[in-house]
Tab-separated table of C-alpha atoms and ligand atoms in Angstrom:
chain	number	residue	atom	x	y	z
A	1	MET	CA	27.525	135.082	208.928
A	2	LYS	CA	29.323	135.903	212.075
A	3	TRP	CA	32.283	133.372	213.318
A	4	ASP	CA	30.673	132.718	216.535
A	5	GLU	CA	27.565	131.669	214.522
A	6	PHE	CA	29.791	129.759	211.865
A	7	ALA	CA	31.063	127.819	215.116
A	8	ASP	CA	27.693	126.799	216.587
A	9	TRP	CA	26.709	125.725	212.755
A	10	GLY	CA	29.941	123.679	212.749
A	11	ALA	CA	29.254	121.872	216.028
A	12	HIS	CA	25.598	121.227	214.657
A	13	ILE	CA	26.729	119.570	211.195
A	14	SER	CA	29.762	117.502	213.109
A	15	GLN	CA	26.814	116.178	215.335
A	16	TRP	CA	24.516	115.542	212.454
A	17	ALA	CA	27.433	113.997	210.396
A	18	ALA	CA	27.866	111.361	213.537
A	19	ARG	CA	24.347	110.197	213.701
A	20	TYR	CA	23.878	110.128	210.268
A	21	HIS	CA	26.672	107.540	210.162
A	22	GLU	CA	25.545	105.830	212.846
A	23	THR	CA	22.134	105.133	211.588
A	24	LEU	CA	23.074	104.633	207.903
A	25	ARG	CA	21.752	100.914	207.694
A	26	ASP	CA	18.336	102.189	208.388
A	27	ARG	CA	18.330	103.759	205.042
A	28	PRO	CA	18.096	102.189	201.540
A	29	VAL	CA	21.214	102.562	199.934
A	30	ARG	CA	20.076	103.612	196.380
A	31	ALA	CA	18.043	106.936	196.172
A	32	GLN	CA	14.340	106.052	196.027
A	33	THR	CA	13.432	109.056	193.963
A	34	LYS	CA	12.291	109.671	190.309
A	35	PRO	CA	14.128	111.998	187.697
A	36	GLY	CA	13.311	115.667	188.209
A	37	GLU	CA	11.609	114.958	191.677
A	38	ILE	CA	14.539	117.046	193.648
A	39	ALA	CA	14.666	119.905	191.128
A	40	ALA	CA	10.764	120.162	191.519
A	41	LEU	CA	11.584	120.884	195.349
A	42	LEU	CA	14.205	123.796	194.495
A	43	ALA	CA	13.070	127.460	194.154
A	44	PRO	CA	13.078	128.024	190.559
A	45	THR	CA	14.791	131.521	190.984
A	46	PRO	CA	17.443	132.889	193.051
A	47	PRO	CA	16.303	134.887	196.629
A	48	GLU	CA	17.047	138.613	196.511
A	49	GLY	CA	17.415	138.656	200.495
A	50	GLY	CA	19.531	136.568	202.220
A	51	GLU	CA	18.040	133.834	204.646
A	52	PRO	CA	18.701	132.367	208.080
A	53	MET	CA	20.858	129.296	208.468
A	54	GLN	CA	18.084	127.570	210.162
A	55	ALA	CA	15.730	127.576	206.742
A	56	ILE	CA	18.652	126.506	204.852
A	57	MET	CA	19.198	123.302	207.215
A	58	ALA	CA	15.869	122.589	207.169
A	59	ASP	CA	15.239	122.392	203.616
A	60	PHE	CA	18.739	120.430	203.293
A	61	GLU	CA	16.943	117.770	205.216
A	62	ARG	CA	13.488	117.881	203.473
A	63	VAL	CA	15.034	118.376	199.916
A	64	VAL	CA	18.763	116.943	199.547
A	65	MET	CA	18.633	113.757	201.767
A	66	PRO	CA	15.801	111.858	199.995
A	67	GLY	CA	17.697	112.477	196.679
A	68	ILE	CA	21.074	110.826	198.142
A	69	THR	CA	22.410	107.483	196.983
A	70	HIS	CA	24.516	106.449	200.541
A	71	TRP	CA	28.126	106.024	199.309
A	72	GLN	CA	28.959	105.491	202.830
A	73	HIS	CA	26.384	102.601	203.522
A	74	PRO	CA	27.834	99.470	204.804
A	75	ARG	CA	25.965	97.415	202.255
A	76	PHE	CA	27.301	99.147	199.106
A	77	PHE	CA	28.000	96.703	196.993
A	78	ALA	CA	28.148	98.726	193.700
A	79	TYR	CA	30.692	100.123	191.315
A	80	PHE	CA	33.618	100.461	193.722
A	81	ALA	CA	33.378	101.952	197.313
A	82	ALA	CA	34.578	105.597	197.821
A	83	ASN	CA	35.161	105.516	201.823
A	84	ALA	CA	35.286	108.715	203.416
A	85	THR	CA	36.786	107.382	206.846
A	86	ALA	CA	36.085	109.951	209.934
A	87	PRO	CA	40.103	110.933	210.286
A	88	SER	CA	40.071	111.738	206.294
A	89	MET	CA	36.886	113.840	206.781
A	90	LEU	CA	38.108	115.919	209.638
A	91	ALA	CA	41.483	116.499	207.562
A	92	GLU	CA	38.976	118.100	204.780
A	93	MET	CA	37.077	119.800	207.271
A	94	LEU	CA	40.663	121.664	208.300
A	95	VAL	CA	41.396	122.134	204.451
A	96	ALA	CA	37.934	123.781	204.110
A	97	ALA	CA	38.472	126.115	207.022
A	98	ILE	CA	41.846	126.895	205.493
A	99	ALA	CA	40.752	126.754	202.233
A	100	PRO	CA	44.632	126.827	200.428
A	101	GLN	CA	45.592	126.928	197.057
A	102	CYS	CA	48.529	124.469	196.724
A	103	MET	CA	49.575	125.134	193.168
A	104	LEU	CA	52.871	126.370	193.527
A	105	TRP	CA	55.458	125.844	196.927
A	106	GLN	CA	55.503	129.107	197.835
A	107	THR	CA	51.520	129.591	197.999
A	108	SER	CA	51.158	126.357	200.295
A	109	PRO	CA	54.725	125.155	201.510
A	110	ALA	CA	53.337	122.705	203.852
A	111	ALA	CA	50.740	121.230	201.427
A	112	THR	CA	53.756	120.675	198.902
A	113	GLU	CA	56.343	119.137	201.529
A	114	MET	CA	53.579	117.016	203.047
A	115	GLU	CA	52.489	115.758	199.441
A	116	GLY	CA	55.808	114.880	198.767
A	117	VAL	CA	56.113	112.631	202.133
A	118	MET	CA	52.562	111.278	201.777
A	119	ILE	CA	53.757	110.036	198.084
A	120	ASP	CA	56.633	108.418	199.264
A	121	TRP	CA	54.970	106.618	202.715
A	122	LEU	CA	52.466	105.056	199.967
A	123	ARG	CA	55.289	104.040	197.652
A	124	GLN	CA	56.875	102.103	200.661
A	125	GLY	CA	53.455	100.842	201.349
A	126	LEU	CA	52.590	99.613	198.077
A	127	GLY	CA	55.992	98.011	197.915
A	128	LEU	CA	57.305	100.336	195.240
A	129	PRO	CA	60.908	101.123	194.070
A	130	GLU	CA	62.555	103.438	195.854
A	131	GLY	CA	63.201	106.812	193.833
A	132	MET	CA	59.702	106.706	192.402
A	133	SER	CA	58.195	109.900	192.772
A	134	GLY	CA	54.632	111.424	192.411
A	135	VAL	CA	51.865	113.903	192.575
A	136	ILE	CA	47.947	113.782	194.056
A	137	GLN	CA	45.578	114.489	191.295
A	138	ASP	CA	41.725	114.676	191.579
A	139	SER	CA	41.105	111.819	189.755
A	140	ALA	CA	42.346	108.734	187.835
A	141	SER	CA	41.199	110.311	184.673
A	142	SER	CA	43.241	113.110	184.926
A	143	ALA	CA	46.077	111.140	185.934
A	144	THR	CA	45.675	108.773	183.081
A	145	LEU	CA	45.582	111.989	180.935
A	146	SER	CA	48.734	113.357	181.822
A	147	ALA	CA	50.338	109.708	181.145
A	148	VAL	CA	48.859	109.714	177.775
A	149	LEU	CA	50.123	113.349	176.800
A	150	THR	CA	53.511	112.260	178.065
A	151	MET	CA	53.332	109.096	176.196
A	152	ARG	CA	52.627	111.450	173.334
A	153	GLU	CA	55.462	113.896	173.517
A	154	HIS	CA	57.688	111.194	174.540
A	155	ALA	CA	57.119	109.240	171.147
A	156	LEU	CA	57.393	112.536	169.370
A	157	GLY	CA	60.538	113.947	170.916
A	158	PHE	CA	58.879	116.508	172.850
A	159	THR	CA	57.595	118.487	169.577
A	160	GLY	CA	53.783	117.617	169.853
A	161	ASN	CA	52.869	121.006	171.982
A	162	LYS	CA	54.457	123.271	169.664
A	163	GLN	CA	53.615	121.586	166.285
A	164	GLY	CA	50.640	119.818	166.812
A	165	LEU	CA	49.711	116.371	165.573
A	166	SER	CA	49.428	116.893	161.944
A	167	GLY	CA	52.109	115.031	159.817
A	168	GLN	CA	53.523	113.383	162.837
A	169	GLY	CA	52.559	110.007	162.001
A	170	ARG	CA	49.884	108.064	163.435
A	171	LEU	CA	50.749	107.475	167.353
A	172	ARG	CA	49.450	104.364	168.627
A	173	ILE	CA	48.757	103.104	172.164
A	174	TYR	CA	48.154	99.399	173.234
A	175	CYS	CA	46.050	98.246	176.026
A	176	SER	CA	43.754	95.341	176.804
A	177	ASP	CA	40.253	95.254	176.177
A	178	GLN	CA	38.963	95.281	180.046
A	179	VAL	CA	40.524	98.963	180.664
A	180	HIS	CA	38.399	101.681	182.061
A	181	SER	CA	36.648	104.065	179.732
A	182	SER	CA	38.922	106.753	181.233
A	183	ILE	CA	41.715	105.418	178.878
A	184	ASP	CA	39.254	106.038	175.837
A	185	ARG	CA	38.788	109.477	176.775
A	186	ALA	CA	42.435	110.238	177.324
A	187	ILE	CA	42.970	108.922	174.072
A	188	TRP	CA	40.172	111.056	172.583
A	189	VAL	CA	41.464	114.235	174.513
A	190	ALA	CA	45.053	113.920	173.610
A	191	GLY	CA	44.130	113.939	169.861
A	192	ILE	CA	45.497	110.452	169.074
A	193	GLY	CA	41.938	109.067	168.350
A	194	GLN	CA	39.854	106.156	169.155
A	195	ASP	CA	41.284	104.101	165.936
A	196	ASN	CA	44.596	104.202	167.579
A	197	LEU	CA	43.954	102.879	170.782
A	198	VAL	CA	44.911	99.220	169.812
A	199	LYS	CA	42.619	97.026	172.362
A	200	ILE	CA	44.506	93.381	172.766
A	201	PRO	CA	41.795	90.768	173.806
A	202	SER	CA	42.132	89.562	177.189
A	203	ALA	CA	42.290	86.085	178.528
A	204	THR	CA	38.974	84.702	179.393
A	205	ASP	CA	39.862	82.905	182.756
A	206	GLY	CA	42.922	83.157	185.396
A	207	THR	CA	43.677	86.894	185.875
A	208	TYR	CA	41.625	88.255	182.658
A	209	GLY	CA	45.365	89.828	181.478
A	210	LEU	CA	46.075	90.846	177.686
A	211	ASP	CA	47.572	88.346	175.339
A	212	VAL	CA	51.196	89.458	175.336
A	213	ALA	CA	51.991	87.915	172.080
A	214	THR	CA	49.457	89.750	170.449
A	215	LEU	CA	50.712	92.792	171.821
A	216	ALA	CA	53.970	92.500	170.737
A	217	ALA	CA	52.965	91.250	167.135
A	218	LYS	CA	50.514	94.340	167.130
A	219	ILE	CA	53.743	96.566	167.580
A	220	ALA	CA	55.653	95.213	165.179
A	221	GLU	CA	52.768	95.386	162.444
A	222	ASP	CA	52.567	99.382	163.601
A	223	ARG	CA	55.925	99.967	162.927
A	224	ALA	CA	56.109	97.641	159.640
A	225	ALA	CA	53.039	99.970	158.412
A	226	GLY	CA	55.104	103.241	159.313
A	227	HIS	CA	52.857	103.994	162.253
A	228	VAL	CA	54.537	105.488	165.615
A	229	PRO	CA	53.818	103.146	168.459
A	230	ALA	CA	53.749	105.776	171.726
A	231	GLY	CA	53.027	103.603	174.991
A	232	ILE	CA	51.419	100.755	176.821
A	233	ILE	CA	48.597	101.315	179.306
A	234	ALA	CA	48.310	98.086	181.823
A	235	ALA	CA	45.625	97.526	184.523
A	236	THR	CA	45.900	95.977	187.809
A	237	GLY	CA	42.264	95.166	188.584
A	238	GLY	CA	39.995	96.494	185.751
A	239	THR	CA	36.780	97.975	186.660
A	240	GLY	CA	34.328	95.591	185.012
A	241	ILE	CA	35.840	92.137	186.724
A	242	GLY	CA	39.102	92.858	188.257
A	243	ALA	CA	41.143	91.958	185.346
A	244	CYS	CA	44.956	92.247	185.963
A	245	ASP	CA	47.391	92.251	183.005
A	246	ASP	CA	50.574	90.541	183.479
A	247	LEU	CA	52.968	93.366	184.374
A	248	GLN	CA	56.320	91.961	183.891
A	249	THR	CA	56.190	90.489	180.686
A	250	ILE	CA	54.351	93.912	179.297
A	251	ALA	CA	57.309	95.876	180.908
A	252	ASN	CA	59.707	93.407	178.813
A	253	VAL	CA	57.920	94.373	175.561
A	254	ALA	CA	58.110	98.063	176.450
A	255	GLU	CA	61.618	98.191	177.566
A	256	ALA	CA	62.565	96.442	174.394
A	257	GLU	CA	60.568	98.767	172.300
A	258	GLY	CA	61.375	101.897	174.233
A	259	LEU	CA	57.655	102.568	174.890
A	260	TYR	CA	56.277	104.920	177.963
A	261	THR	CA	54.135	102.656	180.372
A	262	HIS	CA	51.535	103.571	182.309
A	263	LEU	CA	49.511	101.502	184.875
A	264	ASP	CA	45.802	101.765	185.945
A	265	ALA	CA	45.562	100.644	189.411
A	266	ALA	CA	42.891	103.087	190.210
A	267	TRP	CA	40.826	100.285	192.423
A	268	ALA	CA	43.258	97.479	193.235
A	269	GLY	CA	46.093	99.814	194.368
A	270	SER	CA	44.662	99.988	197.679
A	271	ALA	CA	45.031	96.461	198.270
A	272	MET	CA	48.603	96.406	197.287
A	273	ILE	CA	49.484	97.697	200.924
A	274	CYS	CA	48.937	94.052	202.050
A	275	PRO	CA	52.041	92.254	200.503
A	276	GLU	CA	50.497	88.760	200.152
A	277	LEU	CA	47.519	90.185	197.876
A	278	ARG	CA	50.540	91.346	195.436
A	279	ASP	CA	51.402	87.926	194.565
A	280	PRO	CA	51.275	87.540	191.270
A	281	ILE	CA	49.411	90.490	190.091
A	282	TRP	CA	51.698	93.307	191.230
A	283	HIS	CA	55.151	91.902	190.073
A	284	GLY	CA	56.644	94.510	187.790
A	285	ALA	CA	54.328	97.204	188.925
A	286	GLY	CA	57.497	99.233	189.791
A	287	ARG	CA	58.899	98.868	186.387
A	288	PHE	CA	55.999	101.207	185.096
A	289	ASP	CA	56.857	104.836	183.966
A	290	SER	CA	53.683	106.346	185.542
A	291	ILE	CA	51.363	104.113	188.102
A	292	VAL	CA	47.731	105.862	189.160
A	293	PHE	CA	45.831	104.525	192.426
A	294	ASN	CA	42.922	106.123	194.038
A	295	PRO	CA	42.956	106.366	197.923
A	296	HIS	CA	39.771	107.723	197.578
A	297	LYS	CA	38.282	104.335	196.539
A	298	TRP	CA	39.306	101.500	198.888
A	299	LEU	CA	42.000	103.311	200.859
A	300	GLY	CA	39.655	105.283	203.077
A	301	ALA	CA	40.822	108.795	201.845
A	302	GLN	CA	38.032	111.136	201.184
A	303	PHE	CA	37.091	111.980	197.733
A	304	ASP	CA	38.945	113.441	195.940
A	305	CYS	CA	42.691	111.816	196.198
A	306	SER	CA	44.086	110.193	193.342
A	307	VAL	CA	48.229	109.471	193.698
A	308	GLN	CA	49.994	109.414	190.174
A	309	PHE	CA	53.544	107.363	190.906
A	310	LEU	CA	56.220	108.375	188.376
A	311	ARG	CA	59.711	106.975	187.595
A	312	ASP	CA	60.981	110.175	186.096
A	313	PRO	CA	58.610	113.209	186.545
A	314	SER	CA	60.899	115.030	184.249
A	315	LEU	CA	59.240	113.676	181.421
A	316	GLN	CA	55.434	114.655	182.477
A	317	ARG	CA	56.900	118.113	183.436
A	318	ALA	CA	58.461	118.317	179.994
A	319	THR	CA	54.681	117.745	178.795
A	320	LEU	CA	52.653	119.749	181.071
A	321	GLN	CA	55.070	122.520	182.572
A	322	ILE	CA	54.441	126.430	181.575
A	323	ASP	CA	55.956	129.150	183.335
A	324	PRO	CA	54.210	132.324	182.632
A	325	GLU	CA	55.724	135.469	184.312
A	326	TYR	CA	52.962	135.610	186.924
A	327	LEU	CA	53.754	132.247	188.443
A	328	LYS	CA	57.346	132.748	188.795
A	329	THR	CA	58.638	132.717	192.042
A	330	SER	CA	62.227	133.517	193.331
A	331	GLY	CA	64.512	131.849	195.997
A	332	ALA	CA	65.601	128.308	196.274
A	333	GLU	CA	64.795	125.496	193.786
A	334	VAL	CA	61.295	124.021	194.755
A	335	THR	CA	58.706	121.670	193.833
A	336	ASN	CA	55.863	123.441	192.342
A	337	TYR	CA	53.199	120.395	191.621
A	338	SER	CA	51.070	122.183	189.251
A	339	GLU	CA	53.950	121.975	186.624
A	340	TRP	CA	52.973	118.212	186.963
A	341	THR	CA	49.098	118.480	186.105
A	342	ILE	CA	46.919	119.892	183.637
A	343	PRO	CA	44.902	121.852	186.212
A	344	LEU	CA	46.818	124.991	187.850
A	345	GLY	CA	44.862	125.343	190.861
A	346	ARG	CA	45.339	122.556	193.432
A	347	ARG	CA	43.594	121.521	196.585
A	348	PHE	CA	45.375	120.581	199.977
A	349	ARG	CA	44.899	116.861	199.262
A	350	ALA	CA	47.713	115.357	201.213
A	351	LEU	CA	46.516	116.291	204.779
A	352	LYS	CA	43.632	113.848	204.729
A	353	LEU	CA	46.244	111.244	203.790
A	354	TRP	CA	48.280	112.435	206.837
A	355	PHE	CA	45.221	111.840	208.788
A	356	LEU	CA	44.125	108.670	207.624
A	357	ILE	CA	47.304	106.664	207.646
A	358	ARG	CA	48.442	108.063	210.904
A	359	SER	CA	44.798	107.323	212.559
A	360	TYR	CA	44.718	103.727	211.424
A	361	GLY	CA	48.403	102.908	211.162
A	362	LEU	CA	48.965	100.552	207.783
A	363	GLU	CA	48.052	97.737	209.836
A	364	GLY	CA	44.744	99.168	210.488
A	365	LEU	CA	44.142	99.937	206.797
A	366	ARG	CA	44.971	96.277	205.877
A	367	VAL	CA	42.711	94.400	208.107
A	368	ARG	CA	39.547	96.177	206.725
A	369	ILE	CA	41.087	95.363	202.943
A	370	ARG	CA	41.712	91.736	204.057
A	371	ASN	CA	38.092	91.355	205.120
A	372	HIS	CA	36.655	92.457	202.457
A	373	VAL	CA	38.514	90.023	200.283
A	374	ALA	CA	37.665	87.053	202.440
A	375	TRP	CA	33.860	87.972	202.850
A	376	ALA	CA	33.676	88.504	199.058
A	377	ARG	CA	35.219	85.015	198.744
A	378	GLU	CA	33.210	83.594	201.330
A	379	LEU	CA	29.669	84.810	199.802
A	380	CYS	CA	30.728	83.489	196.409
A	381	GLU	CA	30.833	80.152	197.546
A	382	VAL	CA	27.352	80.571	199.059
A	383	ILE	CA	25.949	81.730	195.633
A	384	ARG	CA	27.995	79.020	193.982
A	385	ALA	CA	26.118	76.290	195.629
A	386	TRP	CA	22.600	77.772	194.898
A	387	ASP	CA	20.541	75.778	192.068
A	388	GLY	CA	20.605	77.979	188.858
A	389	PHE	CA	23.115	80.499	189.990
A	390	GLU	CA	26.580	80.618	188.229
A	391	ILE	CA	29.807	82.439	189.165
A	392	VAL	CA	30.809	84.313	186.097
A	393	THR	CA	33.962	85.725	187.112
A	394	GLU	CA	35.741	84.333	190.342
A	395	PRO	CA	36.580	86.661	192.946
A	396	MET	CA	39.736	89.010	192.132
A	397	LEU	CA	40.592	90.512	195.174
A	398	SER	CA	37.041	91.572	196.586
A	399	LEU	CA	35.081	91.831	193.433
A	400	PHE	CA	33.443	88.649	191.722
A	401	SER	CA	30.408	88.388	189.469
A	402	PHE	CA	27.347	85.926	189.078
A	403	ARG	CA	24.272	85.329	187.015
A	404	ALA	CA	20.904	84.208	188.606
A	405	PRO	CA	18.835	81.683	186.660
A	406	GLY	CA	17.098	83.250	183.208
A	407	ASP	CA	18.588	85.217	180.537
A	408	ASP	CA	19.942	89.039	180.261
A	409	ALA	CA	16.902	90.591	180.701
A	410	ALA	CA	15.970	88.753	183.815
A	411	GLN	CA	19.670	89.782	185.385
A	412	GLN	CA	19.139	93.283	184.752
A	413	ARG	CA	15.614	92.694	186.238
A	414	LEU	CA	17.052	91.404	189.128
A	415	VAL	CA	19.558	94.151	189.576
A	416	ASP	CA	17.017	96.714	189.429
A	417	ALA	CA	14.493	95.091	191.960
A	418	LEU	CA	17.253	94.367	194.398
A	419	ASN	CA	18.225	98.247	194.221
A	420	ASP	CA	14.565	98.947	194.619
A	421	ASP	CA	14.616	96.849	197.504
A	422	GLY	CA	16.892	99.238	199.048
A	423	ARG	CA	18.883	96.722	201.660
A	424	ILE	CA	21.645	96.673	199.736
A	425	TYR	CA	23.059	98.346	196.115
A	426	VAL	CA	24.895	96.341	193.329
A	427	THR	CA	25.679	96.931	189.495
A	428	GLN	CA	25.580	95.038	186.479
A	429	GLY	CA	28.230	93.900	183.894
A	430	VAL	CA	28.623	92.191	180.740
A	431	GLN	CA	31.423	89.588	180.445
A	432	GLY	CA	32.101	87.457	177.137
A	433	GLY	CA	29.048	89.122	175.656
A	434	ARG	CA	26.662	88.320	178.496
A	435	ARG	CA	25.033	90.276	181.271
A	436	MET	CA	26.056	89.737	184.785
A	437	ILE	CA	25.836	90.998	188.144
A	438	ARG	CA	28.837	92.341	190.013
A	439	PHE	CA	29.621	92.485	193.593
A	440	GLN	CA	32.183	94.056	195.590
A	441	VAL	CA	33.082	94.382	199.068
A	442	GLY	CA	34.713	97.617	199.907
A	443	GLN	CA	32.772	100.210	202.388
A	444	PHE	CA	34.789	100.544	205.599
A	445	GLU	CA	31.830	99.825	207.861
A	446	THR	CA	31.012	96.791	206.295
A	447	THR	CA	30.639	93.827	208.680
A	448	ARG	CA	30.426	90.286	207.556
A	449	GLU	CA	26.858	90.170	208.363
A	450	ASP	CA	26.314	92.689	205.995
A	451	VAL	CA	27.889	90.792	203.251
A	452	MET	CA	26.036	87.583	204.411
A	453	LEU	CA	22.410	89.607	204.488
A	454	ALA	CA	23.589	90.729	201.021
A	455	GLY	CA	23.498	86.931	199.961
A	456	GLN	CA	19.802	86.479	201.631
A	457	VAL	CA	18.478	89.418	200.125
A	458	ILE	CA	19.783	88.449	196.554
A	459	ALA	CA	18.365	84.716	197.584
A	460	GLU	CA	14.475	86.468	198.469
A	461	VAL	CA	14.344	88.908	196.037
A	462	ALA	CA	15.555	86.264	193.244
A	463	ALA	CA	12.929	83.927	194.695
A	464	ARG	CA	10.170	86.409	194.557
A	465	HIS	CA	11.123	86.854	190.842
A	466	ALA	CA	11.204	83.251	189.995
A	467	ALA	CA	7.365	82.629	191.456
A	468	ASP	CA	6.184	85.882	189.971
A	469	GLY	CA	7.384	84.292	186.647
A	470	THR	CA	9.295	87.157	185.641
B	501	PLP	C1	37.286	104.090	189.206
B	501	PLP	C2	38.202	103.737	188.296
B	501	PLP	C3	38.767	104.797	187.269
B	501	PLP	C4	38.128	106.011	187.251
B	501	PLP	O1	38.967	106.996	188.163
B	501	PLP	P1	38.111	108.373	188.485
B	501	PLP	O2	39.226	108.804	189.610
B	501	PLP	O3	36.782	108.372	188.839
B	501	PLP	O4	38.611	109.227	187.323
B	501	PLP	C5	39.761	104.300	186.009
B	501	PLP	N1	40.486	102.995	186.234
B	501	PLP	C6	39.709	101.859	187.167
B	501	PLP	C7	40.638	100.804	187.303
B	501	PLP	C8	38.895	102.414	188.057
B	501	PLP	O5	38.344	101.589	188.945
């Protein structure tokens, strides 16, 4: 492709993108395709000769678009939102054009230096203590894995990478029963084993935090049994119901026991730019050794962008740094972020944060988050008043869950019917052994009308179900 042709197509695609976003409300949120339908429309063998871009774009519309679930749809109330705001998207276009590889300072000085400054902007934005630094990763899963490996090495006096884990004693890591599955996977991959992830029961009301007395007792029990307690993982805003642990008391236990700590705030971290939302769930966050939050969820940075704050990055570097000859650079002392993470190659993710934060300002971002929280609470009260409906978990920031009349199977049928209807998209969960419907507000284009319309759609589809006797 010639570069002037590229420029024409680039302009065309920008136009396409703007129109797509302007007309999103007219599309069903969840893809309405059946498994295999899209694959059947793709050529089974690769073309031998090149095809014109015209034909490729036409097929994109015909084949791909019907199979897209629209994460940027204003009535996306499932999972957690993954906002791709316009300024962050423009930054990603520039990154796509430059295509830098940011593993070392030398391979992309601007990316490295901007990353350090963006981490510090966000540290200030989230009210974390001065001196905390950090690194941008692809996902919370990667950041959590890095933290668990650091916990492991810290507990083993940094001998695990060399000697392996056999004969080292049973490493034990503690968390609540509300943590995200990425914690379990990090434990598997780190060689610690699911049986050594000690899940402490969480409270069944309030902020659903883990029981700290049980945590302390488990650690004592493990020490008495000759095991090796290695770390504690806390959550601010768990995925299922938004569970928040009491960070101060957990940090007290960790300090007394000399344990490394990691805090998963992948979703709720973004809301911590609003000082009034920090009370009390964020108290003590600055005492954690490692904190992960995903600006690619609620803050508006295009996927992928996961920030890991670190109190003492030298511990994570001592765990992950490796310096083969071909990566050595001469000259002044610099930061090479690939020494802080598992992948060597790194994208230029700081640019979209810079575009995003400058374009909205922190206050512009706060307005959206505050609206989402207020509208979720408003809809929760509407649903609470309906006959036969029940609020299962109260709003935690902008997430709550409810049950419609009927048994567990009826809840799932209602979720499926709502998503087949297409006007909104929601997902299910389980709380206290009972199936419920999960509802979160977090998409940047969502209006109060969209949230209230969701209420109407739920009432309408549920009533239709009741009438059908299903
Ligand atoms: C989304 C989420 C994760 C996983 O994030 P990835 O970036 O997709 O790995 C982990 N923890 C919580 C609480 C989340 O909401």
